[in-house]
């Protein structure tokens, strides 16, 4: 009987991982299935562009995995039973259940409401395709002079505010920051960011926490009202509660707690990659939810799965966080390197050169998704006959 590998989610982590596994493992021994709720690959790093009115290339997952041997199941995951090794799904074909021998959990994250009243009912976000399209439609319906409030001074908030301000110069864009705008950046990069906001006419309310969202305004701490025809919530990410409900060991964030090889510490036949993995980086701190972290964790997870199934030595993939790359519209950006302690280095790259670099990164990631098995070793390894769960040494 073939070893059943099920990958939950076909985002950056899941799609890359499925392609890697398909290229490296013999189809005579393995069966790889990817479960995803929508038929297209979602370029999450570009959703703020989509929301602001730009058109993005559509990549059908059926085309992405054509000829790779990967099976695609279009369905939404509703539960995981790690004791029975099953995944519950629902889709156009109704409810169903998939059995697995090895599970790679890569369901990503969504917007975090933080319990703020009115966010779920009245705010928009750019963490998913449907929500970005909903925001796109709302912005398209705004006339000149309309007001947009972006809540959150992180990467998503900054990129969303600048993209909307550049694409819709007829709108009034405001950003609410709980702290100081760009506080984590080096002094020069921070000045660059502020100049970009000034150039785009974005108003910034610093030290401003939003405590409620209403249809036409947001209420800040102290009762201050900020007018907003549209409020975009970009105040952090949260993972789906499926993992916690399944009995897998999770952190306070709901992320699956994994060891150095991305293997669940409570269930050794389950691996996690991307935003849903609580992985400790080489600096001793949890990796942040980011596309870069998704790349590192999916490479480590797939390497560990392949090695353990084929009786090899598990290699140790680097788990570093190198820096922040922030788009400031289409013609400007900031690339800020960080040190081992995630403190900004004095050097940064800004302007058109940084924008071209960011565009290249996005283009490369998209192309890689469209060709999931390109450039990988052609040797397809047979599964080892060693008993499942046998100890395998991890390379230093």
mmCIF file with all atom_site columns, N, CA and C in Angstrom, residues 110-149:
data_model
loop_
_atom_site.group_PDB
_atom_site.id
_atom_site.type_symbol
_atom_site.label_atom_id
_atom_site.label_alt_id
_atom_site.label_comp_id
_atom_site.label_asym_id
_atom_site.label_entity_id
_atom_site.label_seq_id
_atom_site.pdbx_PDB_ins_code
_atom_site.Cartn_x
_atom_site.Cartn_y
_atom_site.Cartn_z
_atom_site.occupancy
_atom_site.B_iso_or_equiv
_atom_site.pdbx_formal_charge
_atom_site.auth_seq_id
_atom_site.auth_comp_id
_atom_site.auth_asym_id
_atom_site.auth_atom_id
_atom_site.pdbx_PDB_model_num
ATOM 1   N N  . UNK A 1 110 ? -5.120  34.120 8.968  1.00 0.00 ? 110 UNK A N  1
ATOM 2   C CA . UNK A 1 110 ? -6.098  35.110 8.511  1.00 0.00 ? 110 UNK A CA 1
ATOM 3   C C  . UNK A 1 110 ? -5.993  36.330 9.414  1.00 0.00 ? 110 UNK A C  1
ATOM 4   N N  . UNK A 1 111 ? -6.856  37.288 9.210  1.00 0.00 ? 111 UNK A N  1
ATOM 5   C CA . UNK A 1 111 ? -6.782  38.522 9.983  1.00 0.00 ? 111 UNK A CA 1
ATOM 6   C C  . UNK A 1 111 ? -7.129  38.261 11.450 1.00 0.00 ? 111 UNK A C  1
ATOM 7   N N  . UNK A 1 112 ? -6.446  38.963 12.342 1.00 0.00 ? 112 UNK A N  1
ATOM 8   C CA . UNK A 1 112 ? -6.715  38.868 13.779 1.00 0.00 ? 112 UNK A CA 1
ATOM 9   C C  . UNK A 1 112 ? -7.571  40.058 14.209 1.00 0.00 ? 112 UNK A C  1
ATOM 10  N N  . UNK A 1 113 ? -8.754  39.788 14.705 1.00 0.00 ? 113 UNK A N  1
ATOM 11  C CA . UNK A 1 113 ? -9.663  40.865 15.115 1.00 0.00 ? 113 UNK A CA 1
ATOM 12  C C  . UNK A 1 113 ? -9.341  41.410 16.498 1.00 0.00 ? 113 UNK A C  1
ATOM 13  N N  . UNK A 1 114 ? -8.658  40.625 17.315 1.00 0.00 ? 114 UNK A N  1
ATOM 14  C CA . UNK A 1 114 ? -8.275  41.020 18.678 1.00 0.00 ? 114 UNK A CA 1
ATOM 15  C C  . UNK A 1 114 ? -9.495  41.379 19.530 1.00 0.00 ? 114 UNK A C  1
ATOM 16  N N  . UNK A 1 115 ? -10.654 40.866 19.162 1.00 0.00 ? 115 UNK A N  1
ATOM 17  C CA . UNK A 1 115 ? -11.848 41.121 19.956 1.00 0.00 ? 115 UNK A CA 1
ATOM 18  C C  . UNK A 1 115 ? -12.369 42.540 19.883 1.00 0.00 ? 115 UNK A C  1
ATOM 19  N N  . UNK A 1 116 ? -11.898 43.333 18.931 1.00 0.00 ? 116 UNK A N  1
ATOM 20  C CA . UNK A 1 116 ? -12.329 44.734 18.822 1.00 0.00 ? 116 UNK A CA 1
ATOM 21  C C  . UNK A 1 116 ? -13.738 44.780 18.232 1.00 0.00 ? 116 UNK A C  1
ATOM 22  N N  . UNK A 1 117 ? -14.676 45.406 18.913 1.00 0.00 ? 117 UNK A N  1
ATOM 23  C CA . UNK A 1 117 ? -16.059 45.467 18.422 1.00 0.00 ? 117 UNK A CA 1
ATOM 24  C C  . UNK A 1 117 ? -16.147 46.108 17.037 1.00 0.00 ? 117 UNK A C  1
ATOM 25  N N  . UNK A 1 118 ? -16.931 45.501 16.180 1.00 0.00 ? 118 UNK A N  1
ATOM 26  C CA . UNK A 1 118 ? -17.199 46.067 14.866 1.00 0.00 ? 118 UNK A CA 1
ATOM 27  C C  . UNK A 1 118 ? -16.246 45.672 13.768 1.00 0.00 ? 118 UNK A C  1
ATOM 28  N N  . UNK A 1 119 ? -15.099 45.063 14.112 1.00 0.00 ? 119 UNK A N  1
ATOM 29  C CA . UNK A 1 119 ? -14.123 44.696 13.073 1.00 0.00 ? 119 UNK A CA 1
ATOM 30  C C  . UNK A 1 119 ? -14.711 43.646 12.142 1.00 0.00 ? 119 UNK A C  1
ATOM 31  N N  . UNK A 1 120 ? -15.285 42.596 12.706 1.00 0.00 ? 120 UNK A N  1
ATOM 32  C CA . UNK A 1 120 ? -15.835 41.516 11.882 1.00 0.00 ? 120 UNK A CA 1
ATOM 33  C C  . UNK A 1 120 ? -16.978 42.002 11.006 1.00 0.00 ? 120 UNK A C  1
ATOM 34  N N  . UNK A 1 121 ? -17.774 42.935 11.526 1.00 0.00 ? 121 UNK A N  1
ATOM 35  C CA . UNK A 1 121 ? -18.954 43.390 10.799 1.00 0.00 ? 121 UNK A CA 1
ATOM 36  C C  . UNK A 1 121 ? -18.657 44.485 9.778  1.00 0.00 ? 121 UNK A C  1
ATOM 37  N N  . UNK A 1 122 ? -17.713 45.379 10.101 1.00 0.00 ? 122 UNK A N  1
ATOM 38  C CA . UNK A 1 122 ? -17.580 46.587 9.279  1.00 0.00 ? 122 UNK A CA 1
ATOM 39  C C  . UNK A 1 122 ? -16.221 46.779 8.614  1.00 0.00 ? 122 UNK A C  1
ATOM 40  N N  . UNK A 1 123 ? -15.183 46.094 9.074  1.00 0.00 ? 123 UNK A N  1
ATOM 41  C CA . UNK A 1 123 ? -13.843 46.326 8.526  1.00 0.00 ? 123 UNK A CA 1
ATOM 42  C C  . UNK A 1 123 ? -13.550 45.389 7.357  1.00 0.00 ? 123 UNK A C  1
ATOM 43  N N  . UNK A 1 124 ? -12.571 45.781 6.549  1.00 0.00 ? 124 UNK A N  1
ATOM 44  C CA . UNK A 1 124 ? -12.090 44.993 5.419  1.00 0.00 ? 124 UNK A CA 1
ATOM 45  C C  . UNK A 1 124 ? -10.663 44.551 5.725  1.00 0.00 ? 124 UNK A C  1
ATOM 46  N N  . UNK A 1 125 ? -10.165 43.560 4.964  1.00 0.00 ? 125 UNK A N  1
ATOM 47  C CA . UNK A 1 125 ? -8.774  43.153 5.144  1.00 0.00 ? 125 UNK A CA 1
ATOM 48  C C  . UNK A 1 125 ? -8.237  42.599 3.839  1.00 0.00 ? 125 UNK A C  1
ATOM 49  N N  . UNK A 1 126 ? -6.932  42.329 3.811  1.00 0.00 ? 126 UNK A N  1
ATOM 50  C CA . UNK A 1 126 ? -6.281  41.823 2.593  1.00 0.00 ? 126 UNK A CA 1
ATOM 51  C C  . UNK A 1 126 ? -5.527  40.523 2.875  1.00 0.00 ? 126 UNK A C  1
ATOM 52  N N  . UNK A 1 127 ? -6.045  39.716 3.797  1.00 0.00 ? 127 UNK A N  1
ATOM 53  C CA . UNK A 1 127 ? -5.356  38.468 4.140  1.00 0.00 ? 127 UNK A CA 1
ATOM 54  C C  . UNK A 1 127 ? -5.847  37.275 3.331  1.00 0.00 ? 127 UNK A C  1
ATOM 55  N N  . UNK A 1 128 ? -6.888  37.452 2.544  1.00 0.00 ? 128 UNK A N  1
ATOM 56  C CA . UNK A 1 128 ? -7.408  36.363 1.719  1.00 0.00 ? 128 UNK A CA 1
ATOM 57  C C  . UNK A 1 128 ? -7.949  36.904 0.416  1.00 0.00 ? 128 UNK A C  1
ATOM 58  N N  . UNK A 1 129 ? -8.129  36.020 -0.560 1.00 0.00 ? 129 UNK A N  1
ATOM 59  C CA . UNK A 1 129 ? -8.598  36.445 -1.873 1.00 0.00 ? 129 UNK A CA 1
ATOM 60  C C  . UNK A 1 129 ? -9.987  37.059 -1.809 1.00 0.00 ? 129 UNK A C  1
ATOM 61  N N  . UNK A 1 130 ? -10.921 36.385 -1.148 1.00 0.00 ? 130 UNK A N  1
ATOM 62  C CA . UNK A 1 130 ? -12.298 36.888 -1.100 1.00 0.00 ? 130 UNK A CA 1
ATOM 63  C C  . UNK A 1 130 ? -12.375 38.227 -0.380 1.00 0.00 ? 130 UNK A C  1
ATOM 64  N N  . UNK A 1 131 ? -11.605 38.389 0.699  1.00 0.00 ? 131 UNK A N  1
ATOM 65  C CA . UNK A 1 131 ? -11.648 39.648 1.444  1.00 0.00 ? 131 UNK A CA 1
ATOM 66  C C  . UNK A 1 131 ? -10.993 40.772 0.653  1.00 0.00 ? 131 UNK A C  1
ATOM 67  N N  . UNK A 1 132 ? -9.925  40.472 -0.091 1.00 0.00 ? 132 UNK A N  1
ATOM 68  C CA . UNK A 1 132 ? -9.285  41.494 -0.925 1.00 0.00 ? 132 UNK A CA 1
ATOM 69  C C  . UNK A 1 132 ? -10.212 41.932 -2.054 1.00 0.00 ? 132 UNK A C  1
ATOM 70  N N  . UNK A 1 133 ? -10.931 40.982 -2.642 1.00 0.00 ? 133 UNK A N  1
ATOM 71  C CA . UNK A 1 133 ? -11.879 41.324 -3.707 1.00 0.00 ? 133 UNK A CA 1
ATOM 72  C C  . UNK A 1 133 ? -13.046 42.142 -3.161 1.00 0.00 ? 133 UNK A C  1
ATOM 73  N N  . UNK A 1 134 ? -13.446 41.827 -1.956 1.00 0.00 ? 134 UNK A N  1
ATOM 74  C CA . UNK A 1 134 ? -14.512 42.604 -1.314 1.00 0.00 ? 134 UNK A CA 1
ATOM 75  C C  . UNK A 1 134 ? -14.062 44.044 -1.097 1.00 0.00 ? 134 UNK A C  1
ATOM 76  N N  . UNK A 1 135 ? -12.837 44.238 -0.659 1.00 0.00 ? 135 UNK A N  1
ATOM 77  C CA . UNK A 1 135 ? -12.297 45.576 -0.475 1.00 0.00 ? 135 UNK A CA 1
ATOM 78  C C  . UNK A 1 135 ? -12.157 46.284 -1.817 1.00 0.00 ? 135 UNK A C  1
ATOM 79  N N  . UNK A 1 136 ? -11.709 45.568 -2.839 1.00 0.00 ? 136 UNK A N  1
ATOM 80  C CA . UNK A 1 136 ? -11.563 46.146 -4.174 1.00 0.00 ? 136 UNK A CA 1
ATOM 81  C C  . UNK A 1 136 ? -12.898 46.717 -4.662 1.00 0.00 ? 136 UNK A C  1
ATOM 82  N N  . UNK A 1 137 ? -13.953 45.943 -4.472 1.00 0.00 ? 137 UNK A N  1
ATOM 83  C CA . UNK A 1 137 ? -15.278 46.396 -4.907 1.00 0.00 ? 137 UNK A CA 1
ATOM 84  C C  . UNK A 1 137 ? -15.729 47.629 -4.134 1.00 0.00 ? 137 UNK A C  1
ATOM 85  N N  . UNK A 1 138 ? -15.447 47.633 -2.847 1.00 0.00 ? 138 UNK A N  1
ATOM 86  C CA . UNK A 1 138 ? -15.864 48.791 -2.019 1.00 0.00 ? 138 UNK A CA 1
ATOM 87  C C  . UNK A 1 138 ? -15.090 50.037 -2.411 1.00 0.00 ? 138 UNK A C  1
ATOM 88  N N  . UNK A 1 139 ? -13.791 49.924 -2.642 1.00 0.00 ? 139 UNK A N  1
ATOM 89  C CA . UNK A 1 139 ? -12.985 51.079 -3.032 1.00 0.00 ? 139 UNK A CA 1
ATOM 90  C C  . UNK A 1 139 ? -13.410 51.608 -4.401 1.00 0.00 ? 139 UNK A C  1
ATOM 91  N N  . UNK A 1 140 ? -13.753 50.681 -5.304 1.00 0.00 ? 140 UNK A N  1
ATOM 92  C CA . UNK A 1 140 ? -14.180 51.102 -6.644 1.00 0.00 ? 140 UNK A CA 1
ATOM 93  C C  . UNK A 1 140 ? -15.460 51.923 -6.578 1.00 0.00 ? 140 UNK A C  1
ATOM 94  N N  . UNK A 1 141 ? -16.267 51.679 -5.549 1.00 0.00 ? 141 UNK A N  1
ATOM 95  C CA . UNK A 1 141 ? -17.515 52.412 -5.407 1.00 0.00 ? 141 UNK A CA 1
ATOM 96  C C  . UNK A 1 141 ? -17.381 53.741 -4.684 1.00 0.00 ? 141 UNK A C  1
ATOM 97  N N  . UNK A 1 142 ? -16.197 54.042 -4.170 1.00 0.00 ? 142 UNK A N  1
ATOM 98  C CA . UNK A 1 142 ? -15.972 55.310 -3.477 1.00 0.00 ? 142 UNK A CA 1
ATOM 99  C C  . UNK A 1 142 ? -15.718 56.433 -4.474 1.00 0.00 ? 142 UNK A C  1
ATOM 100 N N  . UNK A 1 143 ? -16.390 57.521 -4.293 1.00 0.00 ? 143 UNK A N  1
ATOM 101 C CA . UNK A 1 143 ? -16.163 58.671 -5.147 1.00 0.00 ? 143 UNK A CA 1
ATOM 102 C C  . UNK A 1 143 ? -15.026 59.531 -4.626 1.00 0.00 ? 143 UNK A C  1
ATOM 103 N N  . UNK A 1 144 ? -14.690 60.572 -5.380 1.00 0.00 ? 144 UNK A N  1
ATOM 104 C CA . UNK A 1 144 ? -13.625 61.494 -4.977 1.00 0.00 ? 144 UNK A CA 1
ATOM 105 C C  . UNK A 1 144 ? -13.920 62.076 -3.605 1.00 0.00 ? 144 UNK A C  1
ATOM 106 N N  . UNK A 1 145 ? -12.888 62.133 -2.777 1.00 0.00 ? 145 UNK A N  1
ATOM 107 C CA . UNK A 1 145 ? -13.050 62.657 -1.432 1.00 0.00 ? 145 UNK A CA 1
ATOM 108 C C  . UNK A 1 145 ? -13.401 61.605 -0.404 1.00 0.00 ? 145 UNK A C  1
ATOM 109 N N  . UNK A 1 146 ? -13.567 60.366 -0.836 1.00 0.00 ? 146 UNK A N  1
ATOM 110 C CA . UNK A 1 146 ? -13.850 59.290 0.107  1.00 0.00 ? 146 UNK A CA 1
ATOM 111 C C  . UNK A 1 146 ? -12.696 59.086 1.068  1.00 0.00 ? 146 UNK A C  1
ATOM 112 N N  . UNK A 1 147 ? -13.021 58.574 2.256  1.00 0.00 ? 147 UNK A N  1
ATOM 113 C CA . UNK A 1 147 ? -12.003 58.410 3.298  1.00 0.00 ? 147 UNK A CA 1
ATOM 114 C C  . UNK A 1 147 ? -11.721 56.935 3.562  1.00 0.00 ? 147 UNK A C  1
ATOM 115 N N  . UNK A 1 148 ? -10.428 56.609 3.657  1.00 0.00 ? 148 UNK A N  1
ATOM 116 C CA . UNK A 1 148 ? -9.989  55.246 3.936  1.00 0.00 ? 148 UNK A CA 1
ATOM 117 C C  . UNK A 1 148 ? -9.076  55.270 5.150  1.00 0.00 ? 148 UNK A C  1
ATOM 118 N N  . UNK A 1 149 ? -9.377  54.451 6.134  1.00 0.00 ? 149 UNK A N  1
ATOM 119 C CA . UNK A 1 149 ? -8.527  54.314 7.318  1.00 0.00 ? 149 UNK A CA 1
ATOM 120 C C  . UNK A 1 149 ? -7.912  52.933 7.330  1.00 0.00 ? 149 UNK A C  1
#
